[in-house]
mmCIF file of C-alpha atoms in Angstrom:
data_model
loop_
_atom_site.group_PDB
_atom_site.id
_atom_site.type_symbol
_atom_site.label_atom_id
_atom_site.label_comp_id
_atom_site.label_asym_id
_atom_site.label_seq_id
_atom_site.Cartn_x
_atom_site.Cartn_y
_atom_site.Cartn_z
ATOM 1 C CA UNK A 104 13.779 -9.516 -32.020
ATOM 2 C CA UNK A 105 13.740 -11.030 -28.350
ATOM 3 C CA UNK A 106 16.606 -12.458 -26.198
ATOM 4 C CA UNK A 107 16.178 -15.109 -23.702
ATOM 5 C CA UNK A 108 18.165 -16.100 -21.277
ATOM 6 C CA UNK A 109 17.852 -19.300 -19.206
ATOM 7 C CA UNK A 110 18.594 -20.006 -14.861
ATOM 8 C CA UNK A 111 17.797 -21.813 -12.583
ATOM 9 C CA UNK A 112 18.886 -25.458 -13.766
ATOM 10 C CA UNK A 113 21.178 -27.976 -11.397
ATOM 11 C CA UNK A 114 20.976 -31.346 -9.541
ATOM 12 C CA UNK A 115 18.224 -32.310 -7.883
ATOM 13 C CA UNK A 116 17.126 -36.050 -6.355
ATOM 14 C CA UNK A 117 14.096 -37.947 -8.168
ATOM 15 C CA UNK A 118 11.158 -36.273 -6.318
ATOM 16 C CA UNK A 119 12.657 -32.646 -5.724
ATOM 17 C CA UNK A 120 11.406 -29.825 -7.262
ATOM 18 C CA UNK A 121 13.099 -27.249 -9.438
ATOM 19 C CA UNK A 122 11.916 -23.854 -10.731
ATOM 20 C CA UNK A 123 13.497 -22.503 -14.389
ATOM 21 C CA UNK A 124 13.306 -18.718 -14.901
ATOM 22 C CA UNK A 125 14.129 -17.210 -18.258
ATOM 23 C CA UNK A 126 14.404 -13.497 -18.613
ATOM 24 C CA UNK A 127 13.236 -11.887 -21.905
ATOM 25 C CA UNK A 128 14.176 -8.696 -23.262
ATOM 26 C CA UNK A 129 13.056 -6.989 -26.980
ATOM 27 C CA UNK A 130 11.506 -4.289 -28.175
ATOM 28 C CA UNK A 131 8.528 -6.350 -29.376
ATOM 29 C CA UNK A 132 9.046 -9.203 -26.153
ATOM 30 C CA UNK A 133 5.435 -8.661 -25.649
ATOM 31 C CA UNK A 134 3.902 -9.513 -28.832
ATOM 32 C CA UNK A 135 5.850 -13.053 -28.754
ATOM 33 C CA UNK A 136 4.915 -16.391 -27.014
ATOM 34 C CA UNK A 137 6.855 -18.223 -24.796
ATOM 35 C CA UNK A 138 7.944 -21.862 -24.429
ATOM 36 C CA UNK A 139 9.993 -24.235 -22.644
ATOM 37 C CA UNK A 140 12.030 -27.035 -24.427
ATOM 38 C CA UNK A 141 14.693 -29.434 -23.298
ATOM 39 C CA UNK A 142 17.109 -32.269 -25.066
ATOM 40 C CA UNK A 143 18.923 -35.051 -23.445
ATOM 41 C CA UNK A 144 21.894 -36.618 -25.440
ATOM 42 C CA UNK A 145 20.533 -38.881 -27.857
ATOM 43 C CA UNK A 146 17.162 -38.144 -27.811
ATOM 44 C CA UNK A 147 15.170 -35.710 -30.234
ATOM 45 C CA UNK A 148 14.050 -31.748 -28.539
ATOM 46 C CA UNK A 149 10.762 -32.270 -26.952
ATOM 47 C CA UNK A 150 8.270 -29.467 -26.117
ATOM 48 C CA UNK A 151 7.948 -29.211 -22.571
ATOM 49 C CA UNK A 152 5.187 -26.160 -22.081
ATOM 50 C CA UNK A 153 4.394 -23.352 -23.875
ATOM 51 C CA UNK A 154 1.890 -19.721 -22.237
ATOM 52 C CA UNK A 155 1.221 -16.795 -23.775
ATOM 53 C CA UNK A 156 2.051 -13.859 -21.473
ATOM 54 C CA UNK A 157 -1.299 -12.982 -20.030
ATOM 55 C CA UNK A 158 -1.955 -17.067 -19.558
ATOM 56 C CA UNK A 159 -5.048 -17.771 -20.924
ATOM 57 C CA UNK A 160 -3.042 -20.724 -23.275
ATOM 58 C CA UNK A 161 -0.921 -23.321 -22.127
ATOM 59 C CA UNK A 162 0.044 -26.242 -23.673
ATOM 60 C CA UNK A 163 1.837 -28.798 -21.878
ATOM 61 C CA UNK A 164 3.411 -32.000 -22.968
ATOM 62 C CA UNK A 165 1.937 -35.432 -21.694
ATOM 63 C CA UNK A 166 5.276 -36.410 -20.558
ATOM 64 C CA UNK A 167 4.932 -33.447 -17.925
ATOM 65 C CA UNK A 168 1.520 -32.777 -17.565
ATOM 66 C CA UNK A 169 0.331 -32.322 -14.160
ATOM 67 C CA UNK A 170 3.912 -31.952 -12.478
ATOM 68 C CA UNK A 171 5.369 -29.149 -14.195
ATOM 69 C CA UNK A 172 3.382 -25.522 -14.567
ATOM 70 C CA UNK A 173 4.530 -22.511 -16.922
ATOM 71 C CA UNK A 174 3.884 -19.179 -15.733
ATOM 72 C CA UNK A 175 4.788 -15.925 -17.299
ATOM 73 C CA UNK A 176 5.414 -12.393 -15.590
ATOM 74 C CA UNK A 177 4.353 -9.967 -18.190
ATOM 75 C CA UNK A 178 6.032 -6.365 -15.500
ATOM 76 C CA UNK A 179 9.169 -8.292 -14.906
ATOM 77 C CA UNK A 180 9.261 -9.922 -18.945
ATOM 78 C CA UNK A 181 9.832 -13.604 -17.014
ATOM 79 C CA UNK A 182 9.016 -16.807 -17.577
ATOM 80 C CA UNK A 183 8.779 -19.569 -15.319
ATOM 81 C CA UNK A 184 9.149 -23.184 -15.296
ATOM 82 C CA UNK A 185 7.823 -25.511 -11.900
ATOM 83 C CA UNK A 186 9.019 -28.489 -12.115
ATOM 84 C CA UNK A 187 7.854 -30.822 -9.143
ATOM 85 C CA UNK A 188 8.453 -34.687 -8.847
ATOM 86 C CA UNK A 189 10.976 -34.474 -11.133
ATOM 87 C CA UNK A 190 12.444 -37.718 -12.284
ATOM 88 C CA UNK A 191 16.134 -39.207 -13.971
ATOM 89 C CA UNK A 192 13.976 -39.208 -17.550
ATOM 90 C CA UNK A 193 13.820 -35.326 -16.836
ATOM 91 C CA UNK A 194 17.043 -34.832 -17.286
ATOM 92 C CA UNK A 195 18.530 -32.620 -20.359
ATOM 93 C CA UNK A 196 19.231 -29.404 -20.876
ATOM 94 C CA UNK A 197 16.645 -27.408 -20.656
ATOM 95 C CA UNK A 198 16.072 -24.341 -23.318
ATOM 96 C CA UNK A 199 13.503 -21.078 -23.147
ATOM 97 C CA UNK A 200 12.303 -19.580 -26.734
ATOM 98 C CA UNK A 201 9.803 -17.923 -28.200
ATOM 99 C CA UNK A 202 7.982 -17.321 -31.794
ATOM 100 C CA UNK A 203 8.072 -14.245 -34.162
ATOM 101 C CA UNK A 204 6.033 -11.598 -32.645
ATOM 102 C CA UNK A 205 2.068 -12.259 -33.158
ATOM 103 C CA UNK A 206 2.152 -15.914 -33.588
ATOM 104 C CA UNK A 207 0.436 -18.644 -31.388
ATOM 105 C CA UNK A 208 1.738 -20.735 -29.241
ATOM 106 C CA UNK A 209 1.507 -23.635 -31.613
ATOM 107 C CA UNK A 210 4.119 -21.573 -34.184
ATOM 108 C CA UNK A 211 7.434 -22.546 -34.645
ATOM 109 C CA UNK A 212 9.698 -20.870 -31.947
ATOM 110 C CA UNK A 213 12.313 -18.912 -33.784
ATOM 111 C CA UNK A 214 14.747 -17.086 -30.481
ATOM 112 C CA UNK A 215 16.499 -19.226 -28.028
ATOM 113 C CA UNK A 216 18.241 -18.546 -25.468
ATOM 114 C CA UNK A 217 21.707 -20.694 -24.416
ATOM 115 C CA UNK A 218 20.214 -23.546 -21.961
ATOM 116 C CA UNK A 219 20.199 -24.511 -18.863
ATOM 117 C CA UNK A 220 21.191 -28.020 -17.247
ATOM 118 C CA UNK A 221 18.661 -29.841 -14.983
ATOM 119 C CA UNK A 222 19.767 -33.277 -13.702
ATOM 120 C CA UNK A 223 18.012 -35.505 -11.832
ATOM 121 C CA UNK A 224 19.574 -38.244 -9.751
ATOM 122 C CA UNK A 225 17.891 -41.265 -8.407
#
């Protein structure tokens, strides 16, 4: 089992940056992977970026690729989101989660945590 729980989310102006943290706890928090997803009203939940904690995969969707960057912190059990140039079609609520323990980062992603808004104004 692993809870998550999502900060770091407001308003920010098309351009700004933005960094999401989401806080992990578990007995087994290690042994999962870690992911970043987000949902705007009307539109389906889109993979944003998913690491493993020691970082040697990321994935990254195309819609984000090159101006956002995951990082995990494997002593603190956090995980990070950059967001940079951030845009109004980057706006949604913005959701940390994680697979079973052991599985890839290309598994589903059974825990969530609650969300976190990120608007972007232009």
């Amino acid at each position: 089992q692993v809870q998550l729980v999502e900060s770091g989310g407001g308003l920010v102006q098309a351009g700004g940056s933005l960094r999401l943290s989401c806080a992990a706890s578990g007995r087994t928090v290690s042994r999962h992977t870690m992911g970043w997803f987000r949902q705007a009203p009307g539109k389906e939940r889109e993979r944003v970026a998913a690491t493993n904690w020691s970082g040697t995969t990321t994935y990254y969707a195309p819609s984000v690729k090159g101006r956002f960057t995951i990082s995990a912190d494997s002593a603190k059990s956090l995980v990070y989101l950059q967001m940079t140039n951030l845009q109004p079609d980057d706006t949604a609520v913005y959701y940390c989660a994680s697979t079973r323990a052991g599985h890839s980062l290309f598994s589903t992603y059974d825990y969530w945590g609650q969300g976190t808004q990120v608007t972007v104004s232009s």
